Each structure stands twice: as structure tokens, then as C-alpha cells.
C-alpha positions as a LaTeX table, in Angstrom:
\begin{tabular}{lrrr}
\hline
Residue & $x$ (\AA) & $y$ (\AA) & $z$ (\AA) \\
\hline
Met1 & 0.00 & 0.00 & 0.00 \\
Glu2 & 1.29 & 3.45 & $-0.92$ \\
Leu3 & 1.72 & 5.46 & 2.27 \\
Phe4 & 3.12 & 8.72 & 0.94 \\
Ser5 & 4.30 & 10.30 & $-2.30$ \\
Ile6 & 6.36 & 13.49 & $-2.65$ \\
Thr7 & 6.27 & 15.25 & $-6.04$ \\
Val8 & 8.19 & 18.25 & $-7.34$ \\
Asn9 & 8.97 & 19.88 & $-10.67$ \\
Thr10 & 12.72 & 20.42 & $-10.96$ \\
Arg11 & 14.08 & 23.04 & $-13.34$ \\
Thr12 & 17.70 & 21.92 & $-13.36$ \\
Glu13 & 19.67 & 18.72 & $-13.07$ \\
Leu14 & 21.16 & 20.11 & $-9.87$ \\
Glu15 & 17.69 & 20.33 & $-8.27$ \\
Lys16 & 16.86 & 16.83 & $-9.43$ \\
Glu17 & 20.12 & 15.47 & $-8.05$ \\
Ser18 & 19.59 & 17.29 & $-4.74$ \\
Phe19 & 16.07 & 15.85 & $-4.42$ \\
Tyr20 & 17.34 & 12.34 & $-5.12$ \\
Arg21 & 20.26 & 12.63 & $-2.67$ \\
Ile22 & 18.24 & 14.07 & 0.23 \\
Phe23 & 15.42 & 11.54 & $-0.03$ \\
Leu24 & 17.78 & 8.64 & $-0.68$ \\
Asp25 & 19.55 & 9.43 & 2.60 \\
Lys26 & 16.19 & 9.61 & 4.35 \\
Gln27 & 14.93 & 6.31 & 2.94 \\
Lys28 & 18.12 & 4.58 & 4.06 \\
Ala29 & 17.53 & 5.84 & 7.60 \\
Leu30 & 13.85 & 4.84 & 7.47 \\
His31 & 14.65 & 1.38 & 6.16 \\
Lys32 & 16.89 & 0.77 & 9.16 \\
Gln33 & 14.02 & 1.71 & 11.48 \\
Cys34 & 11.34 & $-0.25$ & 9.60 \\
Lys35 & 12.60 & $-2.80$ & 7.08 \\
Pro36 & 9.18 & $-3.60$ & 5.47 \\
Leu37 & 8.96 & $-0.01$ & 4.15 \\
Lys38 & 9.64 & 0.18 & 0.41 \\
Phe39 & 10.68 & 3.23 & $-1.57$ \\
Lys40 & 10.75 & 4.18 & $-5.23$ \\
Phe41 & 11.97 & 7.10 & $-7.33$ \\
Ser42 & 10.34 & 7.87 & $-10.68$ \\
Ala43 & 10.74 & 10.75 & $-13.10$ \\
Ser44 & 9.00 & 12.10 & $-16.17$ \\
Gln45 & 10.89 & 14.94 & $-17.83$ \\
Asn46 & 11.26 & 17.53 & $-15.03$ \\
Arg47 & 8.73 & 15.90 & $-12.69$ \\
Val48 & 10.24 & 13.76 & $-9.91$ \\
Ile49 & 8.27 & 11.51 & $-7.54$ \\
Trp50 & 9.38 & 9.70 & $-4.41$ \\
Thr51 & 6.97 & 7.14 & $-2.99$ \\
Cys52 & 6.91 & 5.23 & 0.29 \\
Ser53 & 4.91 & 2.00 & 0.54 \\
Gly54 & 4.28 & $-0.52$ & 3.31 \\
Lys55 & 1.78 & $-2.73$ & 5.06 \\
Leu56 & $-0.57$ & $-1.36$ & 7.68 \\
Pro57 & $-0.65$ & $-1.06$ & 10.60 \\
Leu58 & 2.81 & 0.43 & 10.79 \\
Thr59 & 2.91 & $-0.10$ & 14.55 \\
Ser60 & 3.29 & $-3.82$ & 13.97 \\
Trp61 & 6.58 & $-3.01$ & 12.25 \\
Gly62 & 7.88 & $-0.66$ & 14.93 \\
Met63 & 6.83 & 2.55 & 13.18 \\
Ser64 & 3.94 & 4.96 & 13.74 \\
Gly65 & 2.30 & 7.24 & 11.21 \\
Glu66 & 3.31 & 10.28 & 13.26 \\
Leu67 & 6.96 & 9.23 & 13.33 \\
Leu68 & 6.94 & 8.52 & 9.59 \\
Arg69 & 5.46 & 11.96 & 8.86 \\
Ala70 & 8.11 & 13.56 & 11.08 \\
Glu71 & 10.90 & 11.80 & 9.19 \\
Ile72 & 9.52 & 12.68 & 5.77 \\
Ser73 & 8.92 & 16.26 & 6.86 \\
Glu74 & 12.56 & 16.52 & 7.85 \\
Ala75 & 13.63 & 15.52 & 4.32 \\
Val76 & 11.16 & 17.90 & 2.67 \\
Thr77 & 12.33 & 20.74 & 4.91 \\
Ala78 & 15.95 & 20.03 & 4.02 \\
Tyr79 & 15.15 & 20.07 & 0.29 \\
Ile80 & 13.20 & 23.34 & 0.44 \\
Ala81 & 15.92 & 24.99 & 2.53 \\
Lys82 & 18.62 & 23.88 & 0.09 \\
Gln83 & 16.93 & 24.39 & $-3.27$ \\
Lys84 & 13.96 & 26.74 & $-2.86$ \\
Glu85 & 14.60 & 29.11 & 0.03 \\
Gln86 & 16.85 & 31.55 & $-1.81$ \\
Glu87 & 14.40 & 31.74 & $-4.70$ \\
Ile88 & 11.52 & 32.49 & $-2.33$ \\
Ala89 & 13.65 & 35.04 & $-0.49$ \\
Ala90 & 14.54 & 36.89 & $-3.70$ \\
Arg91 & 10.87 & 37.02 & $-4.75$ \\
Leu92 & 9.75 & 38.39 & $-1.37$ \\
Leu93 & 12.49 & 41.01 & $-1.38$ \\
Gln94 & 11.43 & 42.33 & $-4.78$ \\
Glu95 & 7.71 & 42.26 & $-3.92$ \\
Glu96 & 7.91 & 43.87 & $-0.50$ \\
Phe97 & 10.54 & 46.59 & $-0.88$ \\
Glu98 & 11.23 & 49.41 & $-3.30$ \\
Phe99 & 14.78 & 49.94 & $-4.50$ \\
Gln100 & 16.31 & 52.81 & $-6.40$ \\
Asp101 & 18.02 & 50.61 & $-8.96$ \\
Gly102 & 19.01 & 47.06 & $-9.79$ \\
Glu103 & 22.44 & 47.41 & $-8.21$ \\
Glu104 & 20.93 & 48.36 & $-4.86$ \\
Leu105 & 18.58 & 45.37 & $-5.06$ \\
Glu106 & 21.50 & 43.09 & $-5.87$ \\
Gln107 & 23.49 & 44.35 & $-2.87$ \\
Val108 & 20.58 & 43.90 & $-0.46$ \\
Leu109 & 19.85 & 40.46 & $-1.90$ \\
Arg110 & 23.48 & 39.48 & $-1.38$ \\
Cys111 & 23.23 & 40.60 & 2.26 \\
Phe112 & 19.91 & 38.72 & 2.61 \\
Leu113 & 21.35 & 35.47 & 1.23 \\
Gln114 & 24.36 & 35.74 & 3.53 \\
Leu115 & 21.99 & 36.01 & 6.49 \\
Leu116 & 20.13 & 32.93 & 5.27 \\
Glu117 & 23.35 & 30.93 & 5.28 \\
Lys118 & 24.61 & 32.07 & 8.69 \\
Asp119 & 24.08 & 29.73 & 11.62 \\
Glu120 & 24.84 & 32.04 & 14.53 \\
Gly121 & 23.39 & 35.05 & 16.30 \\
Thr122 & 20.17 & 36.61 & 15.00 \\
Ser123 & 20.33 & 34.61 & 11.76 \\
Ala124 & 20.38 & 31.33 & 13.70 \\
Glu125 & 17.23 & 32.31 & 15.58 \\
Phe126 & 15.47 & 33.23 & 12.32 \\
Ala127 & 16.59 & 29.90 & 10.81 \\
Arg128 & 15.31 & 27.89 & 13.79 \\
Arg129 & 11.88 & 29.55 & 13.62 \\
Arg130 & 11.66 & 29.09 & 9.85 \\
Arg131 & 12.47 & 25.40 & 10.09 \\
Gln132 & 9.91 & 24.92 & 12.86 \\
Lys133 & 7.11 & 26.59 & 10.91 \\
Leu134 & 8.05 & 24.80 & 7.72 \\
Asp135 & 8.11 & 21.45 & 9.51 \\
Arg136 & 4.76 & 22.12 & 11.19 \\
Thr137 & 3.07 & 22.96 & 7.86 \\
Ile138 & 4.54 & 19.93 & 6.07 \\
Arg139 & 3.41 & 17.55 & 8.82 \\
Gln140 & $-0.08$ & 19.01 & 8.66 \\
Cys141 & $-0.18$ & 18.54 & 4.87 \\
Leu142 & 1.00 & 14.93 & 5.19 \\
Ala143 & $-1.66$ & 14.27 & 7.83 \\
Glu144 & $-4.34$ & 15.64 & 5.46 \\
Ser145 & $-3.22$ & 13.81 & 2.34 \\
Ala146 & $-0.81$ & 11.02 & 1.39 \\
Glu147 & 0.18 & 12.98 & $-1.73$ \\
Leu148 & 2.33 & 16.06 & $-1.22$ \\
Asn149 & 3.02 & 18.28 & $-4.22$ \\
Leu150 & 5.88 & 20.57 & $-3.24$ \\
Asp151 & 5.04 & 23.14 & $-5.94$ \\
Gly152 & 1.54 & 23.54 & $-4.49$ \\
Leu153 & 2.96 & 23.62 & $-0.98$ \\
Leu154 & 5.35 & 26.42 & $-1.92$ \\
Ala155 & 2.64 & 28.40 & $-3.69$ \\
Phe156 & $-0.23$ & 28.16 & $-1.21$ \\
Arg157 & 0.63 & 26.70 & 2.19 \\
Leu158 & 3.72 & 28.48 & 3.52 \\
Arg159 & 2.30 & 31.74 & 4.83 \\
Asp160 & 3.90 & 31.49 & 8.28 \\
Tyr161 & 7.21 & 30.37 & 6.80 \\
Glu162 & 7.21 & 33.25 & 4.30 \\
Gln163 & 6.45 & 35.69 & 7.13 \\
Glu164 & 9.68 & 34.58 & 8.81 \\
Leu165 & 11.55 & 35.20 & 5.56 \\
Arg166 & 9.85 & 38.58 & 5.24 \\
Glu167 & 11.04 & 39.59 & 8.71 \\
Leu168 & 14.57 & 38.48 & 7.83 \\
Ala169 & 14.31 & 40.53 & 4.63 \\
Glu170 & 13.43 & 43.60 & 6.72 \\
Tyr171 & 16.43 & 42.89 & 8.91 \\
Ala172 & 18.65 & 42.60 & 5.80 \\
Val173 & 17.38 & 45.93 & 4.47 \\
Asp174 & 18.04 & 47.59 & 7.85 \\
Glu175 & 21.56 & 46.13 & 7.92 \\
Tyr176 & 22.20 & 47.36 & 4.39 \\
Met177 & 21.01 & 50.88 & 5.25 \\
Leu178 & 23.22 & 50.95 & 8.35 \\
Asp179 & 26.19 & 49.82 & 6.29 \\
Gln180 & 25.48 & 52.56 & 3.74 \\
Gln181 & 25.28 & 55.19 & 6.47 \\
Tyr182 & 28.49 & 53.89 & 8.00 \\
Glu183 & 30.32 & 54.04 & 4.66 \\
Glu184 & 29.08 & 57.59 & 4.08 \\
Phe185 & 30.26 & 58.60 & 7.53 \\
Ile186 & 33.69 & 57.03 & 6.97 \\
Ser187 & 33.94 & 58.94 & 3.68 \\
Leu188 & 33.10 & 62.16 & 5.55 \\
Leu189 & 35.86 & 61.51 & 8.08 \\
Lys190 & 38.32 & 60.65 & 5.32 \\
Tyr191 & 37.48 & 63.93 & 3.58 \\
Phe192 & 37.91 & 65.80 & 6.87 \\
Val193 & 41.31 & 64.22 & 7.56 \\
Tyr194 & 42.49 & 64.87 & 3.99 \\
Phe195 & 42.19 & 68.64 & 4.46 \\
Gln196 & 43.28 & 68.64 & 8.10 \\
Glu197 & 46.61 & 70.26 & 8.93 \\
Pro198 & 48.86 & 67.80 & 10.86 \\
Leu199 & 49.31 & 68.66 & 14.53 \\
Thr200 & 51.35 & 65.63 & 15.59 \\
Pro201 & 54.32 & 64.27 & 13.62 \\
Leu202 & 53.74 & 60.62 & 14.48 \\
Val203 & 51.24 & 58.44 & 16.32 \\
His204 & 51.58 & 54.71 & 17.00 \\
Val205 & 48.47 & 52.54 & 17.31 \\
Ile206 & 49.28 & 49.32 & 19.17 \\
Gln207 & 46.82 & 46.44 & 18.97 \\
Arg208 & 46.98 & 44.84 & 22.41 \\
Gly209 & 44.50 & 42.05 & 21.75 \\
Gly210 & 41.23 & 41.85 & 19.88 \\
Glu211 & 40.06 & 45.40 & 19.24 \\
Asp212 & 41.81 & 46.83 & 22.31 \\
Leu213 & 44.09 & 49.58 & 21.00 \\
Leu214 & 46.73 & 51.73 & 22.69 \\
Leu215 & 47.72 & 55.11 & 21.27 \\
Leu216 & 51.28 & 56.39 & 21.70 \\
Asp217 & 53.04 & 59.49 & 20.47 \\
Gly218 & 56.42 & 59.52 & 18.74 \\
Arg219 & 58.24 & 59.11 & 22.08 \\
Leu220 & 56.03 & 56.12 & 22.94 \\
Lys221 & 54.12 & 58.11 & 25.53 \\
Pro222 & 50.40 & 57.29 & 25.90 \\
Ile223 & 47.98 & 59.71 & 24.25 \\
Glu224 & 45.06 & 60.32 & 26.57 \\
Ala225 & 41.60 & 60.55 & 25.10 \\
Gly226 & 40.26 & 63.97 & 25.94 \\
Lys227 & 36.86 & 65.57 & 25.62 \\
Gln228 & 36.12 & 65.95 & 21.93 \\
Glu229 & 34.18 & 68.78 & 20.43 \\
Gly230 & 32.66 & 69.62 & 17.10 \\
Leu231 & 30.19 & 68.14 & 14.66 \\
Val232 & 32.42 & 65.26 & 13.60 \\
Met233 & 32.99 & 64.17 & 17.18 \\
Glu234 & 29.26 & 64.33 & 17.93 \\
Arg235 & 28.61 & 62.12 & 14.91 \\
Leu236 & 31.31 & 59.73 & 16.12 \\
Asp237 & 29.56 & 59.35 & 19.46 \\
Gln238 & 26.31 & 58.55 & 17.70 \\
Glu239 & 27.44 & 56.33 & 14.84 \\
Met240 & 30.44 & 54.30 & 15.93 \\
Glu241 & 30.75 & 51.61 & 18.58 \\
Val242 & 34.10 & 49.94 & 19.23 \\
Glu243 & 36.46 & 52.35 & 17.51 \\
Asp244 & 34.71 & 55.66 & 18.35 \\
Met245 & 37.13 & 56.85 & 21.04 \\
Val246 & 40.19 & 55.76 & 19.07 \\
Val247 & 39.08 & 57.59 & 15.92 \\
Ser248 & 38.02 & 60.67 & 17.89 \\
Thr249 & 41.38 & 60.86 & 19.64 \\
Leu250 & 43.35 & 60.31 & 16.44 \\
Ile251 & 41.44 & 62.98 & 14.54 \\
Ser252 & 42.10 & 65.42 & 17.39 \\
Ala253 & 45.79 & 64.49 & 17.37 \\
Ala254 & 45.86 & 64.99 & 13.57 \\
Pro255 & 48.98 & 62.86 & 12.95 \\
Ala256 & 51.10 & 63.48 & 9.88 \\
Arg257 & 52.00 & 59.80 & 10.03 \\
Leu258 & 50.10 & 56.92 & 11.63 \\
Ile259 & 51.73 & 53.52 & 12.20 \\
Ile260 & 49.36 & 50.70 & 13.13 \\
His261 & 51.18 & 47.83 & 14.86 \\
Thr262 & 49.08 & 44.68 & 14.63 \\
Arg263 & 49.21 & 40.93 & 14.22 \\
Gln264 & 45.61 & 40.90 & 12.95 \\
Pro265 & 45.39 & 43.35 & 10.04 \\
Gly266 & 42.01 & 41.98 & 9.01 \\
Leu267 & 40.19 & 43.35 & 12.07 \\
Pro268 & 37.38 & 45.81 & 11.20 \\
Val269 & 38.85 & 48.54 & 13.40 \\
Ile270 & 42.18 & 48.33 & 11.54 \\
Gly271 & 40.38 & 48.60 & 8.20 \\
Thr272 & 38.45 & 51.62 & 9.48 \\
Leu273 & 41.64 & 53.45 & 10.46 \\
Leu274 & 43.27 & 52.68 & 7.11 \\
Gln275 & 40.21 & 53.99 & 5.30 \\
Ile276 & 40.03 & 57.23 & 7.25 \\
Phe277 & 43.72 & 58.12 & 7.37 \\
Asp278 & 44.50 & 56.76 & 3.91 \\
His279 & 48.02 & 57.76 & 2.77 \\
Arg280 & 48.98 & 58.92 & 6.27 \\
Ala281 & 48.54 & 55.42 & 7.67 \\
Glu282 & 50.69 & 52.31 & 7.36 \\
Val283 & 50.60 & 48.85 & 8.94 \\
Cys284 & 53.51 & 47.31 & 10.84 \\
Tyr285 & 53.29 & 43.55 & 11.24 \\
Ser286 & 56.51 & 43.22 & 13.23 \\
Cys287 & 59.31 & 45.62 & 14.00 \\
Gln288 & 62.08 & 46.16 & 16.56 \\
Glu289 & 59.92 & 48.52 & 18.57 \\
Cys290 & 56.50 & 46.87 & 18.55 \\
Thr291 & 57.50 & 43.23 & 18.95 \\
Pro292 & 58.80 & 43.49 & 22.54 \\
Phe293 & 56.03 & 45.93 & 23.36 \\
Ile294 & 53.20 & 43.67 & 22.19 \\
Glu295 & 54.76 & 40.55 & 23.66 \\
Gly296 & 55.52 & 42.26 & 26.97 \\
Leu297 & 52.30 & 44.16 & 27.54 \\
Asn298 & 51.51 & 42.17 & 30.66 \\
His299 & 54.92 & 42.78 & 32.23 \\
Ile300 & 54.92 & 45.77 & 34.54 \\
Gly301 & 58.69 & 46.22 & 34.25 \\
Leu302 & 58.60 & 46.55 & 30.47 \\
Thr303 & 60.88 & 49.26 & 29.08 \\
Leu304 & 61.22 & 50.46 & 25.50 \\
His305 & 64.05 & 52.46 & 23.98 \\
Ala306 & 62.92 & 55.39 & 26.10 \\
Gly307 & 65.72 & 57.62 & 24.97 \\
Arg308 & 64.91 & 57.30 & 21.31 \\
Asp309 & 62.78 & 59.96 & 19.60 \\
Tyr310 & 60.39 & 58.18 & 17.22 \\
Asn311 & 59.14 & 61.42 & 15.77 \\
Asn312 & 62.02 & 61.29 & 13.32 \\
\hline
\end{tabular}
């Protein structure tokens, strides 16, 4: 007796192969749990069908209808997440939001798809809720009918699931807008620094660990962060998080030359400083001065060529 059939129209060989692989893995797992279950793949042009057959009652074979639906739902969820989710996401993004041009849409879509693929933080929570709602709908459909057409499911039955995607799309748009504002603000600071007259010959930025930075003048004396004034500094307080005090202090110091000593040049804060100070900034990965300083930061008795003037 045919217990369930899953049908889908595949547009590419990749989709067809993905469908076959996901459900083949699932039928292997099901066969281990209940050996009398039989499975079959069939295809006609782009239409692919996976059927599950067996003798009732399933409980006599160590399997319940509820457990079987849960297992099949897991495979269907995996297939939709792998092959259909990005397509649905792109459609929702274009339907729900207005963009100035195609390039802007492409950038937001790229951000959206990256969020879909992330498995940590806010994205992980969105993913968990999407999978739960998708699984719940699929189980309900399987309980109502032994035949599940995935194209009909995607078109008419995934309202709650699509709402989760819609909320993630809103989050992606917000992230994109924040990134745009941040880039505009960085450009403003870069413009400001470009026309700024140098007040300090040299400033060293020492990365002490993570995004913890120490600022030293040319004689390796700490530069204290003072009270900043002016429009740019007010914007810094509002817009920036980790690097706000560092950037504020450096702009006030107005160095003619900025040397960033780091072992992690890929950190966002390092990239921000390089963007803002442009040709005035350079990165030191290891030098006679910074190596003992970075390695000896935790030693109270650390001394550095105190007599040397690094302004020259």
C-alpha cells in the first residue's frame, strides 16, 4: 500500500540530483528503522516523484504514522531549505521593498542570502523559527493527504514560513542601510582628515588584543583621550561603537603619520583606520619597537628604547 508520495517539478539537473540525494539518505535511515517499508523514485521529464509503501498497521513493524510523517517532513524541509529558500527570499524582497536601482537590489539580496546561510546570532534564531514553521506545515499537509506536491505547498501553504523570511528581509534591508550610512560617515571623516593640517608628527596605534588599541606618540608616551568637540565628534559618538574613542582621539591628534602595529590586520577597526587616514597610515606587522612591546604588555617592568625619539 502506498503510504506517501512526494512530487516536485525540478528546473535543473542540480535540483533533481539534490532531491534524489536528500530523499535517498532519508529512505536509508527509514529502512533501518522499519525494514518492510519500500521506496521508489520515478521521473518524467522535469517531474520527480518519491513514494513510500508498506503494510498497515505500521505499529506492527515498529513505526507509527506520526513518526513517519516527522521523518519525511525533515527531508522535505531540508530540500526546500537547500533548493527553494533563496528563490523564495529573492521574490519576497522584490515584492515587499522598493529599491532605487538594480544594483541596490543586488546588494541587499546578497546581504539577505548571507543572512540565510549564517548559523549564529540573529540569523540562527530566524533559521530555527523558519524550520519549525516549515516542519509544522509539512506535517499538517501529510496528515491531510498522502500525496504532497511541493510546488503547491510552496505556492499556497507556507504563509507562516514566508512571514519569517519577510522579517529576515526587513532585517537585511536595515543592515544594508546601516552599512550605507556607515560608509558615508567614513567617507566624511576621510574627507575631513584629507584637508586637516597635521598637529602631531607621528602616532603609534598598538593592537593589544582583539580590538583593544593603545595610542602612543612619537616618544612612545600614551595619548590620553580627551573631551572631543565639534560636529564630527558628535557624529562619532552617535554612529560608531568599538572604535569611536580611538578615531576621535586620532582625529584630534591629527597625525602626519600613523603607524598601526598589529598581528591581525584583518580586524574591522584596523580597516576603518586605514580607510580614514588613507596615505597617512601604514601597517607594521613586526618591528624592533613593537615586537617586545606587544609581547611584553603584561609585564609591569617593560621598558622600550625610552631615549629614542620616534618622531624622526
